[in-house]
GROMACS .gro file of C-alpha atoms in nm:
model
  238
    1UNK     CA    1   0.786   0.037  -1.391
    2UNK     CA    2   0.527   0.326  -1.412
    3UNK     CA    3   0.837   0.576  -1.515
    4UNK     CA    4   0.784   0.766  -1.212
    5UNK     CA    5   0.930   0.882  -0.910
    6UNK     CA    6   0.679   0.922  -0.605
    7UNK     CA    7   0.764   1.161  -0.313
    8UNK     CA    8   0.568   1.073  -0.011
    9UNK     CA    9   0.592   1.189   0.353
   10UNK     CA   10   0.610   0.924   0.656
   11UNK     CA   11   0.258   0.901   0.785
   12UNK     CA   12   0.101   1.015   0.489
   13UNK     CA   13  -0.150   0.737   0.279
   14UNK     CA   14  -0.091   0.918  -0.053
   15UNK     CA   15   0.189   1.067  -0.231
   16UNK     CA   16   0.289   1.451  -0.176
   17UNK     CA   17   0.379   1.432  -0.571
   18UNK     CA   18   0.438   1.266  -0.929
   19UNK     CA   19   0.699   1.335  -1.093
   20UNK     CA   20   0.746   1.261  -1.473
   21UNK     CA   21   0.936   1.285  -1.763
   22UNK     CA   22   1.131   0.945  -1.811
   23UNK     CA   23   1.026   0.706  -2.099
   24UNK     CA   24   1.171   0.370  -1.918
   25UNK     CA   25   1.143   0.271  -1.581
   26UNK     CA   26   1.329   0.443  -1.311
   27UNK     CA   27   1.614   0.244  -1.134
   28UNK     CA   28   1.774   0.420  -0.834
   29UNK     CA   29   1.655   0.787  -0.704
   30UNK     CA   30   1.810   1.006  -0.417
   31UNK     CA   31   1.794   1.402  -0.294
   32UNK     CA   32   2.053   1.639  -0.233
   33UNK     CA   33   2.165   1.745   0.074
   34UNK     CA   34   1.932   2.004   0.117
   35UNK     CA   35   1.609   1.842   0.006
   36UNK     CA   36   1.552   2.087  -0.305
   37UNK     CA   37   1.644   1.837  -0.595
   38UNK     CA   38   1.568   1.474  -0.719
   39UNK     CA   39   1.829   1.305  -0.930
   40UNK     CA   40   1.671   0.966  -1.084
   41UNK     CA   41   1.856   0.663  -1.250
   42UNK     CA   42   1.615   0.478  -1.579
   43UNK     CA   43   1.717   0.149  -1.727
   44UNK     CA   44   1.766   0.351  -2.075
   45UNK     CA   45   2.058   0.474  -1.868
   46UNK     CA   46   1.926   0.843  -1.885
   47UNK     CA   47   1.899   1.050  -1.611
   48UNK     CA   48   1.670   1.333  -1.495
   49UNK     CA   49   1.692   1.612  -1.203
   50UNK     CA   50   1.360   1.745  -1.065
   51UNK     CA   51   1.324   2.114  -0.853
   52UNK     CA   52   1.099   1.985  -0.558
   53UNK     CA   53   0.939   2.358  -0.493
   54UNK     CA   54   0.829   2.346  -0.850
   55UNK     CA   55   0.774   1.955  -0.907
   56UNK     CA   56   0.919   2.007  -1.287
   57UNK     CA   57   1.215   1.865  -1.482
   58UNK     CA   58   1.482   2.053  -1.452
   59UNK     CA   59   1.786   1.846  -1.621
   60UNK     CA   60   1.782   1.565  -1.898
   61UNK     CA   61   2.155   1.413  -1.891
   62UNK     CA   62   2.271   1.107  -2.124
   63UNK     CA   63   2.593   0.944  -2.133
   64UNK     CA   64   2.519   0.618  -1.987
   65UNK     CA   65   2.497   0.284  -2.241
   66UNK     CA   66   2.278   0.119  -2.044
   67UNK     CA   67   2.076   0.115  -1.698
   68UNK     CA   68   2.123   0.350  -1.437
   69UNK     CA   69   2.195   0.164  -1.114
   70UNK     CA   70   2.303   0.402  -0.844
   71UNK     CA   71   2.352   0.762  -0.789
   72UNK     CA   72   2.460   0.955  -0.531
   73UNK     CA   73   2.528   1.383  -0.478
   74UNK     CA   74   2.828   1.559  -0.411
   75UNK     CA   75   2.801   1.627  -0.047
   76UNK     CA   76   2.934   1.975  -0.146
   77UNK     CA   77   2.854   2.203  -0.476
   78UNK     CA   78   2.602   2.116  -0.794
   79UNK     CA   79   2.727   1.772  -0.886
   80UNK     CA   80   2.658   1.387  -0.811
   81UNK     CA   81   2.748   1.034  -0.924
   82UNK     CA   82   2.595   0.766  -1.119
   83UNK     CA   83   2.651   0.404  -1.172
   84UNK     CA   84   2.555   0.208  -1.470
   85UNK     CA   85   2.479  -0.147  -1.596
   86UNK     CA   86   2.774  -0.001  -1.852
   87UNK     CA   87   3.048  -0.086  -1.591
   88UNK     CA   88   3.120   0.313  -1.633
   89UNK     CA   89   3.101   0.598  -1.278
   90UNK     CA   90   3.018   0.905  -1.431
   91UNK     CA   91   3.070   1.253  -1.198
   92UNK     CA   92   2.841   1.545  -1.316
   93UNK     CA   93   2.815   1.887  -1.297
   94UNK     CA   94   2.476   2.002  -1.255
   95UNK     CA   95   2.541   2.405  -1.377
   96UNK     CA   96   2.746   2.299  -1.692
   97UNK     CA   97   2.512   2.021  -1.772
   98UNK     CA   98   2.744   1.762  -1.871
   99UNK     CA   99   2.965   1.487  -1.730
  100UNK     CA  100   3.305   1.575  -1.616
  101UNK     CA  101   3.478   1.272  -1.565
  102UNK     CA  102   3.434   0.924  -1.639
  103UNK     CA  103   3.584   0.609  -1.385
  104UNK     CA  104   3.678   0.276  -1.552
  105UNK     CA  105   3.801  -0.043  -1.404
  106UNK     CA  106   3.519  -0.251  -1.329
  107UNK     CA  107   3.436  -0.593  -1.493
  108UNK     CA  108   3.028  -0.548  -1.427
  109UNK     CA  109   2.813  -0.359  -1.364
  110UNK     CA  110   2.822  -0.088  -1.099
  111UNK     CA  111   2.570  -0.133  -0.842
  112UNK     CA  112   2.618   0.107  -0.549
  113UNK     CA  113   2.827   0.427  -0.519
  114UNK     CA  114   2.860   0.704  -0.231
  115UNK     CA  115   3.054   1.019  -0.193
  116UNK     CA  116   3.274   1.043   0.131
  117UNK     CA  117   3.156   1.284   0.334
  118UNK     CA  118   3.434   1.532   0.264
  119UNK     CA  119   3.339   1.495  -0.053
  120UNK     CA  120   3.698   1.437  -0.153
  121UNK     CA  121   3.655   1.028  -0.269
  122UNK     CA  122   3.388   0.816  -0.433
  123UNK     CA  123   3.339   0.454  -0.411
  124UNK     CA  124   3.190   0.197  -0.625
  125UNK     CA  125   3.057  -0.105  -0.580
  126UNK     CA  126   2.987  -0.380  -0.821
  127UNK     CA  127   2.826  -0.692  -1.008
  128UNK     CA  128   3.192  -0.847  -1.029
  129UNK     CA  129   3.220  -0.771  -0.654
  130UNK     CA  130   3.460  -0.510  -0.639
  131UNK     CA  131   3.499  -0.225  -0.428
  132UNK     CA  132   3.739   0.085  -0.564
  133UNK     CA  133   3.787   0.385  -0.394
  134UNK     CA  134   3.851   0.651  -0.637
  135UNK     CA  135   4.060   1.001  -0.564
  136UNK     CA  136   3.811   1.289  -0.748
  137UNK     CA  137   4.142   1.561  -0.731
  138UNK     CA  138   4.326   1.323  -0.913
  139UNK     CA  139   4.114   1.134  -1.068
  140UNK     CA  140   4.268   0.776  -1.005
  141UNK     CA  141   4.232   0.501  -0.840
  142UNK     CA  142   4.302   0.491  -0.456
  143UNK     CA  143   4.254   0.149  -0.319
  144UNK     CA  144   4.027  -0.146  -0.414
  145UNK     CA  145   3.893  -0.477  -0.237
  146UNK     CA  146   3.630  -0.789  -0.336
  147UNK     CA  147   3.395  -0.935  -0.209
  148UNK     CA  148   3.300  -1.295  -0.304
  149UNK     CA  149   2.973  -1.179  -0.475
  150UNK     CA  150   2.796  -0.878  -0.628
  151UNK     CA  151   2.832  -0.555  -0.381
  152UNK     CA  152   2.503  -0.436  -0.260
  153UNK     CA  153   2.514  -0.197  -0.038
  154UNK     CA  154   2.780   0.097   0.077
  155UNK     CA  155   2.800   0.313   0.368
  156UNK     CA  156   3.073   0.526   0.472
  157UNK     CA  157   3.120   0.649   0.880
  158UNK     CA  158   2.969   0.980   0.915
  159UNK     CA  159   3.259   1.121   1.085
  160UNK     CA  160   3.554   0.896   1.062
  161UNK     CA  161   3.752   0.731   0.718
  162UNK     CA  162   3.555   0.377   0.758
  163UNK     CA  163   3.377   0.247   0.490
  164UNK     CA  164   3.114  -0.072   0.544
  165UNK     CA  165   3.055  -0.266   0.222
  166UNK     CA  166   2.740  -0.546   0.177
  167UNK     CA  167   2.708  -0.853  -0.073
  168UNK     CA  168   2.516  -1.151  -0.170
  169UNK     CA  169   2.840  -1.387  -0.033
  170UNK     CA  170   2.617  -1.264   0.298
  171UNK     CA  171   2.889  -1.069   0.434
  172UNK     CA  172   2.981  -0.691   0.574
  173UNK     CA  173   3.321  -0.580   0.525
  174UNK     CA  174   3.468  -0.285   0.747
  175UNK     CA  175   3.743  -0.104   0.564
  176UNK     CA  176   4.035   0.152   0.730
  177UNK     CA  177   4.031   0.458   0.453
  178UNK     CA  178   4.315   0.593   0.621
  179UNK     CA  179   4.559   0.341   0.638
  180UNK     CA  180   4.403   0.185   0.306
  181UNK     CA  181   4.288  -0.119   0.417
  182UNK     CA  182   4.012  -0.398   0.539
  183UNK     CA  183   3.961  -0.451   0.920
  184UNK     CA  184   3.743  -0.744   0.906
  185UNK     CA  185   3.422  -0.862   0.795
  186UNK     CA  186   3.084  -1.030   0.981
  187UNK     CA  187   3.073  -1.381   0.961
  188UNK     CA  188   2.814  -1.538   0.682
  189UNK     CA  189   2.459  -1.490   0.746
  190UNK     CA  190   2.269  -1.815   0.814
  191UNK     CA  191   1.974  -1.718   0.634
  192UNK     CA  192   2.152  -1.794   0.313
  193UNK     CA  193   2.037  -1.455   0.219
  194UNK     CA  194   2.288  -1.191   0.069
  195UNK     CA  195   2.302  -0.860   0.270
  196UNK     CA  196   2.069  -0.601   0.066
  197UNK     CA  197   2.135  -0.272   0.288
  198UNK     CA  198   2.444  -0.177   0.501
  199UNK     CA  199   2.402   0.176   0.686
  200UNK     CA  200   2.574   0.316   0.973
  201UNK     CA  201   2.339   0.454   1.253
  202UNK     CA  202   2.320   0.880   1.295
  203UNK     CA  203   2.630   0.882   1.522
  204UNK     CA  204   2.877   0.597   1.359
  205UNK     CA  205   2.869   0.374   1.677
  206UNK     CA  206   2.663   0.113   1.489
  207UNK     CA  207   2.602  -0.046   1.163
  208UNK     CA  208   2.302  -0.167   1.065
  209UNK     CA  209   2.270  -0.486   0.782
  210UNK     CA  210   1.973  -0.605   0.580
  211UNK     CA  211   1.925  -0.955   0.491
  212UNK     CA  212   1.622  -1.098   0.405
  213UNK     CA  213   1.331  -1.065   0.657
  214UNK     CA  214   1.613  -1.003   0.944
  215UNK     CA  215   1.768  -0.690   1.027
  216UNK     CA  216   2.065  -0.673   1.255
  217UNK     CA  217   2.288  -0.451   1.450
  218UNK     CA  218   2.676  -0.482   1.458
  219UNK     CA  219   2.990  -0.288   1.644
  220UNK     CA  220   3.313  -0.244   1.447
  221UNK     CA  221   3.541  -0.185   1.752
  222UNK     CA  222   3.710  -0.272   1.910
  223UNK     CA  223   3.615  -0.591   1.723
  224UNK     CA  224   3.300  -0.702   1.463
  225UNK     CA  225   3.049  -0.801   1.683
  226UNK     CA  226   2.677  -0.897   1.655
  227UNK     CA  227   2.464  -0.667   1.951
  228UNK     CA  228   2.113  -0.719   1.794
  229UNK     CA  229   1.903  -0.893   1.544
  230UNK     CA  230   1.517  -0.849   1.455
  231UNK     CA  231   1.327  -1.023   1.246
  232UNK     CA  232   1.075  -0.770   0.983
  233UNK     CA  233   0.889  -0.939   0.798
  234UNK     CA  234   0.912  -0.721   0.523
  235UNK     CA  235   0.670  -0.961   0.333
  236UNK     CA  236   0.402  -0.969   0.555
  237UNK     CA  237   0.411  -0.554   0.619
  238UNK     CA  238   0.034  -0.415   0.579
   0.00000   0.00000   0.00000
């Protein structure tokens, strides 16, 4: 709520910087691929870029109606995504300073998106619990699934067309992006806590979810599987 986005490196007590410039607090915040820009999400729905080697504003860009949820870059080339409390997925092009196309089609908000790692498809996630898969060379819809309760979380395979989706109906769905379509999904987690983070591990075997104080492990072949759970304590962290 302090309207500003803290870089800090592991191991280190303070932060390495401070960086300013929004005038409502900052909602969702990521870095490019190589580590040499911020992009960061505010609740007016504005967002700013920030050069790391010079720890200044570099971009201002408005087009959102409301908060900034989630944004994401283009694996490839100056652009990223950004999902807004506006229900709208907005792709932008860093260089020309402006959005360059606007996605449609969900009922609430949109509270998670990632690029695939080809960089060829998006995907949203959102309050009304849908997920859509969206084709950025032709600019349509490709696919689209639900979950029983707001998405939270997305995570595609680093090397294979899988996509792993979180929710608060406490479950993570596996989806097939090559035959368009969902494998399965973990069973309800008895904490009665909604998953809050879904992430594949470094080399795909895994999957990691969130939920509550626990954090657990799961295959997704041959079959959805639970190999490990551990208990964080995220609450009681010093």
């Amino acid at each position: 709520d302090d309207r500003k986005v803290n870089v800090w490196a592991l191991g280190k007590p303070n932060a390495l910087m401070s960086l300013t410039g929004h005038s409502s607090p900052v909602e969702c915040v990521t870095f490019d691929s190589q580590e040499e820009v911020i992009v960061a999400g505010s609740t007016s729905g504005t967002i700013k870029l920030w050069d790391l080697d010079q720890a200044k504003s570099i971009r201002t860009l408005v087009g959102h109606r409301s908060d900034c949820l989630s944004v994401d870059f283009h694996p490839y080339g100056a652009f990223f995504a950004s999902g807004s409390l506006d229900t709208n997925l907005k792709v932008w092009d860093i260089r020309r300073k402006a959005c360059i196309q606007t996605y449609k089609g969900h009922g609430q908000g949109i509270t998670s998106i990632r690029f695939s790692p080809d960089g060829k498809w998006v995907v949203s996630g959102g309050e009304d619990g849908m997920v859509k898969l969206w084709d950025l060379t032709a600019g349509k819809l490709l696919f689209e699934y639900q979950h029983e309760g707001p998405v939270t979380s997305l995570d595609l395979h680093p090397s294979e067309l899988l996509l792993a989706s979180g929710g608060m109906d406490r479950c993570v769905r596996f989806v097939d992006l090559e035959e368009l379509r969902v494998l399965g999904s973990t069973p309800m987690d008895g904490s009665g806590a909604g998953v809050s983070k879904t992430m594949f591990s470094d080399d795909g075997r895994g999957v990691l979810s969130v939920s509550g104080d626990f954090v657990k492990v799961w295959s997704h072949e041959p079959q959805v599987q639970l190999l490990d759970t551990t208990e964080a304590q995220w609450g009681h962290l010093d």
